[in-house]
PDB file of C-alpha atoms and ligand atoms in Angstrom:
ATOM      1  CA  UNK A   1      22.199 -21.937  47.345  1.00 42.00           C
ATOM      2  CA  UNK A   2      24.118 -21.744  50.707  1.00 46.00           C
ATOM      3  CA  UNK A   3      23.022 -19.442  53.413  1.00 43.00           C
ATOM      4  CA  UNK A   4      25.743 -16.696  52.513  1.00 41.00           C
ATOM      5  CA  UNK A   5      24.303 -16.384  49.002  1.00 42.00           C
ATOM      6  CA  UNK A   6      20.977 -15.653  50.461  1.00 46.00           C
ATOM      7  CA  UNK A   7      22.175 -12.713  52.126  1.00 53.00           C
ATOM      8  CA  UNK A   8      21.679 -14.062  55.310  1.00 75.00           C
ATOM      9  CA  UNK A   9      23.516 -15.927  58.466  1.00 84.00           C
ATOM     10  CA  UNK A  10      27.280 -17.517  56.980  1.00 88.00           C
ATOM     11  CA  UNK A  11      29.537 -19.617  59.045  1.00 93.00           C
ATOM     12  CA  UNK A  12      32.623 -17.786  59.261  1.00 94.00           C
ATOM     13  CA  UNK A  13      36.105 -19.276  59.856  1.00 97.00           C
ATOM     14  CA  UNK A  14      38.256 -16.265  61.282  1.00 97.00           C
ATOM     15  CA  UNK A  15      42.168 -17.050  61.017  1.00 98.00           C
ATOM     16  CA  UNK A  16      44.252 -14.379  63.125  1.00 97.00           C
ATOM     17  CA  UNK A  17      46.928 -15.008  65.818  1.00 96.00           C
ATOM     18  CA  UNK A  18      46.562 -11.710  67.751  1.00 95.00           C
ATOM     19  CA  UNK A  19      43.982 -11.752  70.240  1.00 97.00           C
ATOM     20  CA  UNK A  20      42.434  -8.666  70.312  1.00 96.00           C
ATOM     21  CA  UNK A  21      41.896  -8.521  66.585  1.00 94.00           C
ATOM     22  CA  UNK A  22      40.829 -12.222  66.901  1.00 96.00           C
ATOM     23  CA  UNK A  23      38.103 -11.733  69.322  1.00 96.00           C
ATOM     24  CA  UNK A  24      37.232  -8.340  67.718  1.00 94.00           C
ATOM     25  CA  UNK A  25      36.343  -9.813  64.611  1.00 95.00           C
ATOM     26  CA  UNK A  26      34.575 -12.778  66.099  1.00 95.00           C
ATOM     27  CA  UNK A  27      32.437 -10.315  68.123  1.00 96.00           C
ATOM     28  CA  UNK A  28      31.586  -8.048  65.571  1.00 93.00           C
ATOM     29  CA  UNK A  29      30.670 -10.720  62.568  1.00 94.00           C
ATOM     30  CA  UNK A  30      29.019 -12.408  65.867  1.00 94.00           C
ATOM     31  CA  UNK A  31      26.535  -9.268  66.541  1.00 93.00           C
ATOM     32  CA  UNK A  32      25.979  -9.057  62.665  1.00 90.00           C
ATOM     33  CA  UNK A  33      24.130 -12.513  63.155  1.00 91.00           C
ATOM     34  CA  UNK A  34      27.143 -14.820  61.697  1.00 92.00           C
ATOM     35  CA  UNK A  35      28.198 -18.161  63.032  1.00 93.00           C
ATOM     36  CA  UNK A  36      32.209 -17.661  63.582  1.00 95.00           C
ATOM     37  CA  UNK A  37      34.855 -20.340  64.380  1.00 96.00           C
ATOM     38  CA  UNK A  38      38.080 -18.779  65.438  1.00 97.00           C
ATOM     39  CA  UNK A  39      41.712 -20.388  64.767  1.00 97.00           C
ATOM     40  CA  UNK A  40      45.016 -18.640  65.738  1.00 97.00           C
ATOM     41  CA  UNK A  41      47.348 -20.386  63.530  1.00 96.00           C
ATOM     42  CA  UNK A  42      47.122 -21.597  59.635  1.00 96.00           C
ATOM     43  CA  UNK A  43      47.174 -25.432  60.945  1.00 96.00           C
ATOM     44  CA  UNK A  44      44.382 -24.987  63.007  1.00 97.00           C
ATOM     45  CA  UNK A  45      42.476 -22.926  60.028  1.00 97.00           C
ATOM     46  CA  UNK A  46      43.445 -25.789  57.782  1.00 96.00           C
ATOM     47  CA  UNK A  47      42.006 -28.357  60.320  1.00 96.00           C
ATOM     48  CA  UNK A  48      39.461 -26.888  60.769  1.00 96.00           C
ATOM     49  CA  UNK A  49      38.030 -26.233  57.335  1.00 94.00           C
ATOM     50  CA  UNK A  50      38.932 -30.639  56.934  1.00 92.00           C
ATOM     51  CA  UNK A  51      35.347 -30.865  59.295  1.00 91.00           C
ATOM     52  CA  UNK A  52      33.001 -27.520  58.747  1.00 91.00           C
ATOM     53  CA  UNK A  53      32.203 -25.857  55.345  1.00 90.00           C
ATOM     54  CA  UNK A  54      32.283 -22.231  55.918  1.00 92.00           C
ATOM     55  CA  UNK A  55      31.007 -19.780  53.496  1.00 90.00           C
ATOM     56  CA  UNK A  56      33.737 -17.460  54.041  1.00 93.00           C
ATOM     57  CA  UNK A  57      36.931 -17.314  55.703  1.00 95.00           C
ATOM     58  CA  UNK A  58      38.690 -14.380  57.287  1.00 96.00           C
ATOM     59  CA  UNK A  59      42.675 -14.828  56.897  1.00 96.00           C
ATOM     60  CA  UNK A  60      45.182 -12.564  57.968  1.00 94.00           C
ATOM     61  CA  UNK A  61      48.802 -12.696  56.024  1.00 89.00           C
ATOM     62  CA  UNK A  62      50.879 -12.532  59.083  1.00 88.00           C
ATOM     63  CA  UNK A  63      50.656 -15.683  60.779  1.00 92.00           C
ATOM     64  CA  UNK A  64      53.210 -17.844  62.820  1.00 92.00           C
ATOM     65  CA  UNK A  65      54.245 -20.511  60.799  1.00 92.00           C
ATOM     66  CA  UNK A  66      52.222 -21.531  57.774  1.00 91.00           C
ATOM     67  CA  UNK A  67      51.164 -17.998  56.566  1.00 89.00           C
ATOM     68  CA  UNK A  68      48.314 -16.811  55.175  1.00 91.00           C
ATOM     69  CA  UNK A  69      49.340 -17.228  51.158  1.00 87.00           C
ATOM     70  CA  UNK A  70      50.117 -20.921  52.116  1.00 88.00           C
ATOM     71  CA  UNK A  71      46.509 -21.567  54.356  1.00 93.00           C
ATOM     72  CA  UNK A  72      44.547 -20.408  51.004  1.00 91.00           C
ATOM     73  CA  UNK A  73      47.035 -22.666  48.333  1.00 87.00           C
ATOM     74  CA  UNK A  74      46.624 -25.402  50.541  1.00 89.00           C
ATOM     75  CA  UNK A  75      42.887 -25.202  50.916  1.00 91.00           C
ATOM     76  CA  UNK A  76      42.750 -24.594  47.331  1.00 86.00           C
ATOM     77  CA  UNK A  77      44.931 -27.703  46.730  1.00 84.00           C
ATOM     78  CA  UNK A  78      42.631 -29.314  48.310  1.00 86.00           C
ATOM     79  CA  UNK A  79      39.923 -28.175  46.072  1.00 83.00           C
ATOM     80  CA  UNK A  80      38.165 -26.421  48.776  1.00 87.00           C
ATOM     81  CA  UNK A  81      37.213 -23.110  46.972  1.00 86.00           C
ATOM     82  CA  UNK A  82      35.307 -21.091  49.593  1.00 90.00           C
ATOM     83  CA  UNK A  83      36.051 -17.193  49.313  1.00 91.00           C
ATOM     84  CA  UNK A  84      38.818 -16.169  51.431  1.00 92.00           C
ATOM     85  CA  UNK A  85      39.086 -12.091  52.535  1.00 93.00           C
ATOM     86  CA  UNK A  86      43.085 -11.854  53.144  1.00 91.00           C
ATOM     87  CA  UNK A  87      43.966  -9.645  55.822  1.00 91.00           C
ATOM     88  CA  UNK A  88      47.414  -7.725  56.039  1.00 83.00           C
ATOM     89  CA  UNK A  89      49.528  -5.106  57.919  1.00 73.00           C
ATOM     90  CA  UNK A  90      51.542  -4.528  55.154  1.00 61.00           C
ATOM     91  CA  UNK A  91      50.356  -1.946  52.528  1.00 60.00           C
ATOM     92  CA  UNK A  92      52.503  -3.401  49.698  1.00 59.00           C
ATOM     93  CA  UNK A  93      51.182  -3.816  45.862  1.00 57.00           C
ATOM     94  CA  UNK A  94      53.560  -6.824  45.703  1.00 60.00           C
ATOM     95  CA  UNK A  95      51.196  -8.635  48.970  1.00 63.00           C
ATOM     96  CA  UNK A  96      48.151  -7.783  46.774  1.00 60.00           C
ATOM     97  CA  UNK A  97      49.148  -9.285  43.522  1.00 60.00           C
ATOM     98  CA  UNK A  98      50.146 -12.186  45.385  1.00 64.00           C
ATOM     99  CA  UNK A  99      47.022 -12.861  47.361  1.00 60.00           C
ATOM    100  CA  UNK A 100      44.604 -12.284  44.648  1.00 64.00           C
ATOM    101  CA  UNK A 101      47.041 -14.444  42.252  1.00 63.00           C
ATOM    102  CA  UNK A 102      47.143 -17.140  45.146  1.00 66.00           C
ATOM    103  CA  UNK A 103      43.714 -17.810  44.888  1.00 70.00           C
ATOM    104  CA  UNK A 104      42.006 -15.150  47.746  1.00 76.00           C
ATOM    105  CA  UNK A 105      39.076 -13.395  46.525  1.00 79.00           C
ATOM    106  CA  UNK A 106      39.528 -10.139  48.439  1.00 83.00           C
ATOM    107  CA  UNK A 107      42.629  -8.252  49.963  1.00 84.00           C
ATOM    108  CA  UNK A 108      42.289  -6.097  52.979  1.00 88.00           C
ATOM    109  CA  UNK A 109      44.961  -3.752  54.398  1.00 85.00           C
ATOM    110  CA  UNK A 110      45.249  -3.227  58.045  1.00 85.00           C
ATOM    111  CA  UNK A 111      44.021  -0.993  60.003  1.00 86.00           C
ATOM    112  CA  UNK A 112      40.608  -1.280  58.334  1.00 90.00           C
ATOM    113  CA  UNK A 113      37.146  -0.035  59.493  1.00 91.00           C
ATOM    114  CA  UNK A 114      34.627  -3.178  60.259  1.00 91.00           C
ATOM    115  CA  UNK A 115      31.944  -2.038  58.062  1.00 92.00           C
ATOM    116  CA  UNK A 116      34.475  -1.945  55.058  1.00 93.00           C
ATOM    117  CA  UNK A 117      34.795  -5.668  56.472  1.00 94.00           C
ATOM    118  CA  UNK A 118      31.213  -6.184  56.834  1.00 91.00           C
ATOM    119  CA  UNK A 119      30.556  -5.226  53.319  1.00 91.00           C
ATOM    120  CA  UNK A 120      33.163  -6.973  51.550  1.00 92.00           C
ATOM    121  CA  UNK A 121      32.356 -10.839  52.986  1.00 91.00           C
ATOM    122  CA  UNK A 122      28.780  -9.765  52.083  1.00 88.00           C
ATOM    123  CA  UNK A 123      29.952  -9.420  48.452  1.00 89.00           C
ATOM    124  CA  UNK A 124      32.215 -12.181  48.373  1.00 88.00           C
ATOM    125  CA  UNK A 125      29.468 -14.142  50.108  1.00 82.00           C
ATOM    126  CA  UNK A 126      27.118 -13.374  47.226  1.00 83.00           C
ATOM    127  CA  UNK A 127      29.448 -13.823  44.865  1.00 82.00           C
ATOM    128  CA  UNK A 128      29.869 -17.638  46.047  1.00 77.00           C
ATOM    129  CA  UNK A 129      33.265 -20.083  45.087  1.00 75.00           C
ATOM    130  CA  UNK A 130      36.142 -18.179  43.524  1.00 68.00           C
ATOM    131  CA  UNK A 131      37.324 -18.468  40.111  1.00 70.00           C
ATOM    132  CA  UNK A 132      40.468 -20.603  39.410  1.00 73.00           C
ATOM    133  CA  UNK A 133      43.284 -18.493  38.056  1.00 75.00           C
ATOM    134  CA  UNK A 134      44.791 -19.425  34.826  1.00 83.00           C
ATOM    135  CA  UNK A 135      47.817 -21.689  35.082  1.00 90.00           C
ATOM    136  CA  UNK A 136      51.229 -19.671  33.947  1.00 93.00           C
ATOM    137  CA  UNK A 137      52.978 -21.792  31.577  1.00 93.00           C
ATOM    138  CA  UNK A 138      56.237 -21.394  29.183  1.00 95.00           C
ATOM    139  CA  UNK A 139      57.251 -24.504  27.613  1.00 94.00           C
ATOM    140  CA  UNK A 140      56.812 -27.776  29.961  1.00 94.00           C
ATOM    141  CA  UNK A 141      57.526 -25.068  32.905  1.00 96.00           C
ATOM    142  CA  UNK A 142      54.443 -24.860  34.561  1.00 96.00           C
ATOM    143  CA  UNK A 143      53.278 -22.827  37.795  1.00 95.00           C
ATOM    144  CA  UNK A 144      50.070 -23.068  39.535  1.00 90.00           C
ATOM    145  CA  UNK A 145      48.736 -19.837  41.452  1.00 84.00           C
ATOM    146  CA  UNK A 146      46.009 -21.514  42.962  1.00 81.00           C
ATOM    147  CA  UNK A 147      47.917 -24.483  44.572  1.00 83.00           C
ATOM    148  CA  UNK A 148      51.053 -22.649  44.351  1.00 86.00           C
ATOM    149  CA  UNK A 149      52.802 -25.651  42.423  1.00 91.00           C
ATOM    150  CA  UNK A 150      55.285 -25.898  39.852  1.00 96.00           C
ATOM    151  CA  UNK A 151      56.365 -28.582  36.943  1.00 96.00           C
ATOM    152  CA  UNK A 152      59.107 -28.691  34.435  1.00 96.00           C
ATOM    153  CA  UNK A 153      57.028 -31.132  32.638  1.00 94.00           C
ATOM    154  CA  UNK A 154      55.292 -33.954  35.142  1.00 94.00           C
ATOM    155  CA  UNK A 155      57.896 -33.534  37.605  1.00 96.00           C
ATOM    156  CA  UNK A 156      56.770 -31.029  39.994  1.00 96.00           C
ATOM    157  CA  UNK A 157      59.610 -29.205  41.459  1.00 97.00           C
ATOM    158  CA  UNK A 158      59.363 -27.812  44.998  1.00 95.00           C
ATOM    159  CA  UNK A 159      60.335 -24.388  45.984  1.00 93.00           C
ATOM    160  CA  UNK A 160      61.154 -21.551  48.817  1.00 88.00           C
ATOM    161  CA  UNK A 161      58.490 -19.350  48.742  1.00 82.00           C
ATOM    162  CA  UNK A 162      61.007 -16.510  48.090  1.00 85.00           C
ATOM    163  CA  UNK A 163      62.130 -18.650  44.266  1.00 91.00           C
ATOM    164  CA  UNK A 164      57.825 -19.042  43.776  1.00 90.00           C
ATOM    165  CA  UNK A 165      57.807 -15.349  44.080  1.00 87.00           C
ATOM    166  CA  UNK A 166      60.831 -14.824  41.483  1.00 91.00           C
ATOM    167  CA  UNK A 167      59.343 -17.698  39.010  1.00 95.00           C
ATOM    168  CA  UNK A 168      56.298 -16.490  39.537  1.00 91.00           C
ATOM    169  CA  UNK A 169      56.794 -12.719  38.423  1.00 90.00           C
ATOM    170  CA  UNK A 170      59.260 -14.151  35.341  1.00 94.00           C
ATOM    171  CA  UNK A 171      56.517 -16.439  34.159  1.00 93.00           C
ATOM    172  CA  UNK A 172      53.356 -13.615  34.132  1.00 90.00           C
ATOM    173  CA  UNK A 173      56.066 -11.914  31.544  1.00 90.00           C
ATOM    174  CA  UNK A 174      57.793 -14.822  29.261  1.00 92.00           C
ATOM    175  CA  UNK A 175      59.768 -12.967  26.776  1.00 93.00           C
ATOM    176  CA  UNK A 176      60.116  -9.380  29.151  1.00 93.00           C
ATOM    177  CA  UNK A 177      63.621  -8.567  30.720  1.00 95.00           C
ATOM    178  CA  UNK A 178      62.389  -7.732  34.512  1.00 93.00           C
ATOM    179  CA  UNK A 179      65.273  -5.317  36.399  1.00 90.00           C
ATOM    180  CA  UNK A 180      66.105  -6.272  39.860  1.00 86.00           C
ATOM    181  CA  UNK A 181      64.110  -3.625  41.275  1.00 83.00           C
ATOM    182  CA  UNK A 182      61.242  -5.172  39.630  1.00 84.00           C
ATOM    183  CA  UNK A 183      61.785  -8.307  40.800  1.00 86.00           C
ATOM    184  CA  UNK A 184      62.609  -7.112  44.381  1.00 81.00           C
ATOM    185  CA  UNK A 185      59.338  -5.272  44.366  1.00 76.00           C
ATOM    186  CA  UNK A 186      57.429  -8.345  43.606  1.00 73.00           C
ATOM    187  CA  UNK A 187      59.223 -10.887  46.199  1.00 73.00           C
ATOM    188  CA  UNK A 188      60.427  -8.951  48.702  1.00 67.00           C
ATOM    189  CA  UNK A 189      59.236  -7.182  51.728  1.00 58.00           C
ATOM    190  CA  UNK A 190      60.778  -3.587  52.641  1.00 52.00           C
ATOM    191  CA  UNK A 191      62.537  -4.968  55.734  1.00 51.00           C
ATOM    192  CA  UNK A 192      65.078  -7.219  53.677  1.00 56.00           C
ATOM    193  CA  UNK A 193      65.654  -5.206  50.815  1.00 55.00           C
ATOM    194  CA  UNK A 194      69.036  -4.615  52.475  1.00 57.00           C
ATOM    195  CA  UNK A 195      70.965  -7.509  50.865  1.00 61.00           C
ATOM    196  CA  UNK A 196      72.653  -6.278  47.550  1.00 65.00           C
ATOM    197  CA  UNK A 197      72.877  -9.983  45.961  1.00 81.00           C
ATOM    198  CA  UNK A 198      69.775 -11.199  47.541  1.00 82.00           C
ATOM    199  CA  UNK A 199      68.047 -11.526  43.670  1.00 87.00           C
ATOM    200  CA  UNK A 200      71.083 -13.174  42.466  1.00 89.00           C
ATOM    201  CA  UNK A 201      70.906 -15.771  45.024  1.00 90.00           C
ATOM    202  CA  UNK A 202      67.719 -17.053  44.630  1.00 91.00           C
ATOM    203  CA  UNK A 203      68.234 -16.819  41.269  1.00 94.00           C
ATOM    204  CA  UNK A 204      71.112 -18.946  41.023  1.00 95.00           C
ATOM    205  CA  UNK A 205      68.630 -21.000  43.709  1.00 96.00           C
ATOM    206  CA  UNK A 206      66.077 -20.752  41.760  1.00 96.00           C
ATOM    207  CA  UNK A 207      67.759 -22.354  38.290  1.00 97.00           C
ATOM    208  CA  UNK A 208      69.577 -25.294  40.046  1.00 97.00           C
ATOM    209  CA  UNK A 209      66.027 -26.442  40.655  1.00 97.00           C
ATOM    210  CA  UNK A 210      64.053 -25.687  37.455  1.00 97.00           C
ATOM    211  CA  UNK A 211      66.933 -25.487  34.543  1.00 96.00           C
ATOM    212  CA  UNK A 212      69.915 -27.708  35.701  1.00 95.00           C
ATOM    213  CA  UNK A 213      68.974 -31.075  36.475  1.00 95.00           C
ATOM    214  CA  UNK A 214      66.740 -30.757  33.033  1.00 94.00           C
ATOM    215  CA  UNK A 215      69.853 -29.386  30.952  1.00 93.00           C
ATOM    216  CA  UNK A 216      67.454 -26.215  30.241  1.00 94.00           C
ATOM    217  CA  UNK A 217      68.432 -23.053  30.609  1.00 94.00           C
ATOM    218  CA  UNK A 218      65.299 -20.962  31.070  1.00 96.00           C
ATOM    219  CA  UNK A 219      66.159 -18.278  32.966  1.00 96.00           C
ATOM    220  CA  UNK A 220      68.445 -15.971  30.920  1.00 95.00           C
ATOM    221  CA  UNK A 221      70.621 -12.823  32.303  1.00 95.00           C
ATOM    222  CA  UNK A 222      70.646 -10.192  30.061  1.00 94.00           C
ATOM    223  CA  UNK A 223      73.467  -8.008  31.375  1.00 92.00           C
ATOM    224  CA  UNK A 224      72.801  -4.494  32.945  1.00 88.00           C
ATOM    225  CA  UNK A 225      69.281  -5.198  32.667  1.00 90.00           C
ATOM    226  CA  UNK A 226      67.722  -7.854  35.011  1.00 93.00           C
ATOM    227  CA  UNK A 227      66.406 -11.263  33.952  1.00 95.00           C
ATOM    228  CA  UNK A 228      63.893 -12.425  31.375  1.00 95.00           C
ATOM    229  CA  UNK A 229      62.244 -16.419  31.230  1.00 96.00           C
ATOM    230  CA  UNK A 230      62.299 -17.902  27.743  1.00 96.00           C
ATOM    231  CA  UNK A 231      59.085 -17.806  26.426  1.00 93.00           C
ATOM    232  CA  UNK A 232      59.808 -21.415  25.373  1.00 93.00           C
ATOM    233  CA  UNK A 233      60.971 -22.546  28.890  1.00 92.00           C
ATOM    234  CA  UNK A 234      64.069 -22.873  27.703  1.00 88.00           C
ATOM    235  CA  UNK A 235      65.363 -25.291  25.479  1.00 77.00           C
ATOM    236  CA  UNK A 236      67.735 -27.943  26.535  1.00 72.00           C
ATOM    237  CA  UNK A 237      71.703 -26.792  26.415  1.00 59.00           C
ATOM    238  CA  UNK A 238      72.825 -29.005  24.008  1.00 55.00           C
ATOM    239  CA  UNK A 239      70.111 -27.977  21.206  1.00 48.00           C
ATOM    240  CA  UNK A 240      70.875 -24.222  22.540  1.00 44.00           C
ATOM    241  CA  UNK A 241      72.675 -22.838  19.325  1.00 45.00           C
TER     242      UNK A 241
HETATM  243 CA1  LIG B   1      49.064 -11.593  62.261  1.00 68.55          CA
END
């Protein structure tokens, strides 16, 4: 049992790039007893958690750089699976889904009072290592949520976090036609909602990198309507009848 599942003093890795809200949280978790490290970007966070084991960390979304979504996949890829509390700005469902699906334990939404803080790293604490989330798989497509990694059978296939997003929402309903808005909603952020084609880019993005060079054709367009993944990953063209 580590100290933060007694209840008592964790070691705290705090991951924010503004200052005041860096230093307030270090202070605060400080006077509550805790050790706290403090990094200002996701490399330093990701270094380091390579030489302390913390019992929680403290990550905000925002970050210069490699965000917050990417600090916890990476750490995860790494098999590292202490509970992470994400931090954001933004009050969007979409930022939710995606933390919790990438493998944080908690989801906080700026501006929050530190007691609500306080009480949720106690619980996380408590609650000790995360669960893994399920792999989402159709076919030999494969995505991980946890490591944020995808396969079209053992060739893993990298991606723009903006084509994750779109694959990712697609594969949680194989079978479902998913409207624009829908997808939008999921991937996008209210600022660049602006851009009429912006689905059908990555789209088209999206399927040079996971259909063509595989001769599948997983990602179908069902006219009117939006987009729906083939529950069997899609078939390769020339069996497609
Ligand atoms: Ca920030």
């Amino acid at each position: 049992m580590n100290a933060g599942q007694a209840g008592g003093v964790m070691r705290i890795l705090v991951v924010e790039d503004e200052p005041k809200m860096r230093s307030l949280l270090r202070r605060a978790l400080a006077e509550e007893g805790h050790a706290v490290d403090v990094a200002a970007d996701g490399e330093q966070a990701l270094a380091l958690t390579e030489v302390a084991a913390f019992d929680a960390v403290v990550l905000d979304v925002m970050l210069p750089g490699t965000d917050g979504f990417e600090v916890c996949a990476r750490l995860r890829r790494r098999g590292l699976w202490t509970p992470v509390l994400m931090l954001t700005a933004r009050d969007a469902v979409a930022d939710r889904v995606r933390g919790l699906d990438g493998g944080a334990d908690d989801y906080l939404t700026k501006p929050f009072e530190l007691d609500e803080l306080l009480a949720r790293l106690r619980v996380l604490a408590r609650r000790g290592p995360a669960p893994r989330p399920t792999v989402l798989q159709a076919g030999d497509l494969r995505l991980d949520p946890a490591t944020r990694q995808v396969w079209r059978g053992t060739v893993e296939i990298a991606l723009t976090s903006k084509e994750y997003a779109l694959l990712e929402a697609l594969l949680r309903h194989p079978g479902t036609v998913l409207t624009r808005d829908m997808l939008i909603e999921h991937c996008w952020d209210l600022a660049s909602r602006s851009h009429s084609n912006v689905i059908e880019v990555h789209i088209r993005a999206l399927r040079d990198k996971i259909d063509r060079p595989f001769g599948t054709a997983a990602i179908q367009t069902v006219r009117g309507a939006g987009y729906r993944l083939r529950r069997d990953g899609g078939t390769p063209l020339q069996e497609a009848r």
